[in-house]
């Protein structure tokens, strides 16, 4: 199964290449207007794209850490652990013309899913694309559940392998802005 290229996001204001088997969660349940959420057809993996207010009080690597810890707070994570933060090369991004800085973070958060008592460690990869001219931090999150928590990968599901970090990187680098009016009057 091929990735979905130029998938329209935020009403067509953006587009990106989605990994194979991505299901638009807004077809299943309400999703906030500032988010696009996709889940894997077979595994518990998910991708969240969020347009957030620029957090100008934090710069550089600390901005990536700030958003990771903020997500942990919203998720009521019991443990929030950053493993690595690295700059993303702007020349590799389709958004390079309006992105001032970009970071990729990997870490783990111990969270309990809705209606469950047991908290499990989830690996998260986050890309933070800073768009100060639009007063926006664009946060992309790839949730990677623990292997024992994945839905059964029986023979009938082998045609759709779990998403990889490479799939997430393709999403991040292919993200393209088509309509800056999404940010309101400039």
Coordinates of C-alpha atoms in Angstrom, one line a residue:
X1 CA 0.0 0.0 0.0
X2 CA 1.4 3.4 -1.0
X3 CA 1.5 6.5 1.1
X4 CA -1.2 9.1 0.5
X5 CA 0.6 12.1 -1.2
X6 CA -0.6 15.7 -0.9
X7 CA -3.4 14.8 1.6
X8 CA -5.3 18.0 2.3
X9 CA -5.0 19.2 6.0
X10 CA -6.9 22.0 7.8
X11 CA -9.4 22.4 5.1
X12 CA -6.8 22.4 2.3
X13 CA -4.6 25.1 3.9
X14 CA -1.8 22.5 4.2
X15 CA -1.0 19.2 2.7
X16 CA 1.4 16.4 3.5
X17 CA 2.2 12.8 2.7
X18 CA 0.5 10.4 5.0
X19 CA 1.8 6.9 5.7
X20 CA -0.1 3.9 4.3
X21 CA -3.3 2.9 6.1
X22 CA -3.8 6.3 7.8
X23 CA -7.4 6.7 9.0
X24 CA -8.7 10.3 9.5
X25 CA -10.0 10.2 13.1
X26 CA -12.4 13.1 12.4
X27 CA -14.4 10.5 10.5
X28 CA -14.8 8.6 13.7
X29 CA -15.1 11.2 16.5
X30 CA -14.9 15.0 16.9
X31 CA -11.4 16.5 16.7
X32 CA -10.5 20.1 17.7
X33 CA -10.3 22.6 14.9
X34 CA -6.6 23.2 15.5
X35 CA -5.8 19.5 15.1
X36 CA -5.6 16.8 12.5
X37 CA -5.5 13.2 13.9
X38 CA -4.8 10.0 12.1
X39 CA -4.6 6.4 13.4
X40 CA -3.1 3.3 11.9
X41 CA -5.6 0.9 10.5
X42 CA -4.2 -2.1 12.4
X43 CA -1.9 -0.9 15.2
X44 CA -2.5 1.6 18.0
X45 CA -0.2 4.1 16.4
X46 CA -1.4 7.6 15.8
X47 CA -0.3 10.9 14.3
X48 CA -1.4 14.3 15.6
X49 CA -0.8 17.6 13.8
X50 CA -1.5 20.7 15.9
X51 CA -1.5 24.4 15.1
X52 CA -0.6 26.0 18.5
X53 CA 0.1 29.5 19.7
X54 CA 3.7 30.5 19.4
X55 CA 5.4 30.1 22.8
X56 CA 7.9 32.9 22.3
X57 CA 9.1 32.7 26.0
X58 CA 11.0 29.5 25.1
X59 CA 13.6 29.2 22.4
X60 CA 15.5 26.5 20.6
X61 CA 15.7 23.1 22.1
X62 CA 13.8 24.3 25.2
X63 CA 10.7 25.0 23.0
X64 CA 10.6 21.4 21.9
X65 CA 10.9 20.2 25.5
X66 CA 8.2 22.7 26.6
X67 CA 5.7 21.3 24.1
X68 CA 6.6 17.7 25.0
X69 CA 6.1 18.4 28.7
X70 CA 2.8 20.2 27.9
X71 CA 1.5 17.2 26.0
X72 CA 2.5 15.1 29.0
X73 CA 0.5 17.3 31.3
X74 CA -2.6 17.2 29.1
X75 CA -2.3 13.4 28.9
X76 CA -1.9 13.3 32.7
X77 CA 1.4 11.3 32.2
X78 CA 2.9 9.9 35.3
X79 CA 6.4 10.0 33.8
X80 CA 7.6 12.4 31.1
X81 CA 11.1 11.5 29.9
X82 CA 13.0 13.3 27.0
X83 CA 15.5 11.0 25.3
X84 CA 16.9 13.3 22.6
X85 CA 16.3 16.7 21.0
X86 CA 18.0 17.5 17.7
X87 CA 17.6 20.4 15.2
X88 CA 15.9 19.6 11.9
X89 CA 17.6 20.9 8.8
X90 CA 15.4 23.6 7.4
X91 CA 16.5 22.9 3.8
X92 CA 14.9 19.4 4.1
X93 CA 11.4 20.9 4.9
X94 CA 8.8 21.9 2.3
X95 CA 7.9 24.6 4.9
X96 CA 11.5 26.0 4.8
X97 CA 10.3 29.4 3.4
X98 CA 8.3 30.2 6.5
X99 CA 9.8 27.9 9.2
X100 CA 12.4 29.8 11.3
X101 CA 13.5 26.8 13.3
X102 CA 12.6 23.1 13.6
X103 CA 13.3 20.4 16.2
X104 CA 12.7 16.7 16.5
X105 CA 12.3 15.2 19.9
X106 CA 12.1 11.6 21.1
X107 CA 10.9 10.6 24.5
X108 CA 8.6 8.4 26.6
X109 CA 5.5 9.2 28.6
X110 CA 3.8 6.8 31.0
X111 CA 0.1 7.2 30.4
X112 CA -3.1 5.3 31.0
X113 CA -5.6 5.1 28.1
X114 CA -9.1 6.3 28.7
X115 CA -11.0 4.0 31.1
X116 CA -7.9 2.1 32.0
X117 CA -6.0 2.0 35.3
X118 CA -2.7 0.6 34.1
X119 CA -0.3 3.2 32.8
X120 CA 2.1 2.1 30.0
X121 CA 5.1 3.7 28.5
X122 CA 4.4 5.2 25.1
X123 CA 7.3 6.4 22.8
X124 CA 6.6 9.7 21.2
X125 CA 8.4 11.5 18.4
X126 CA 7.6 15.1 18.0
X127 CA 8.6 17.6 15.4
X128 CA 8.2 21.3 16.3
X129 CA 8.1 23.7 13.3
X130 CA 8.3 27.3 14.5
X131 CA 6.4 29.8 12.3
X132 CA 6.8 33.2 14.2
X133 CA 5.5 35.3 11.3
X134 CA 2.2 33.5 11.9
X135 CA 2.5 33.5 15.7
X136 CA 2.3 29.7 15.4
X137 CA 4.1 26.6 16.7
X138 CA 3.2 23.6 14.4
X139 CA 3.6 20.4 16.5
X140 CA 3.5 17.0 14.9
X141 CA 3.4 13.9 17.2
X142 CA 3.9 10.3 16.4
X143 CA 2.6 8.0 19.1
X144 CA 4.3 4.6 19.2
X145 CA 2.6 2.2 21.7
X146 CA 4.6 -0.5 23.4
X147 CA 4.9 -3.7 21.3
X148 CA 2.7 -5.7 23.7
X149 CA 0.0 -3.1 23.3
X150 CA -0.3 -3.3 19.5
X151 CA -3.4 -4.8 18.0
X152 CA -2.9 -8.3 16.8
X153 CA -0.7 -8.5 13.7
X154 CA -2.0 -11.8 12.3
X155 CA -1.3 -13.0 8.8
X156 CA -4.3 -11.1 7.4
X157 CA -2.7 -7.8 8.6
X158 CA 0.8 -8.3 7.4
X159 CA 0.1 -6.3 4.2
X160 CA 0.0 -3.2 6.4
X161 CA 3.1 -3.0 8.5
X162 CA 3.4 -0.6 11.5
X163 CA 4.5 2.9 10.7
X164 CA 8.2 3.7 11.0
X165 CA 10.1 6.8 12.0
X166 CA 10.8 7.2 8.3
X167 CA 7.1 7.5 7.7
X168 CA 6.9 10.2 10.3
X169 CA 9.9 12.0 8.8
X170 CA 8.2 11.9 5.4
X171 CA 5.1 13.5 6.9
X172 CA 7.1 16.3 8.5
X173 CA 9.3 17.1 5.5
X174 CA 6.4 17.0 3.0
X175 CA 4.2 19.4 5.0
X176 CA 3.3 22.2 2.7
X177 CA 1.4 25.5 3.3
X178 CA -1.1 26.4 0.6
X179 CA -3.2 29.1 2.2
X180 CA -1.6 31.4 4.8
X181 CA -5.1 32.9 5.5
X182 CA -5.6 30.0 7.9
X183 CA -3.5 32.1 10.4
X184 CA -6.0 35.0 10.1
X185 CA -5.1 38.5 8.9
X186 CA -1.4 39.3 9.0

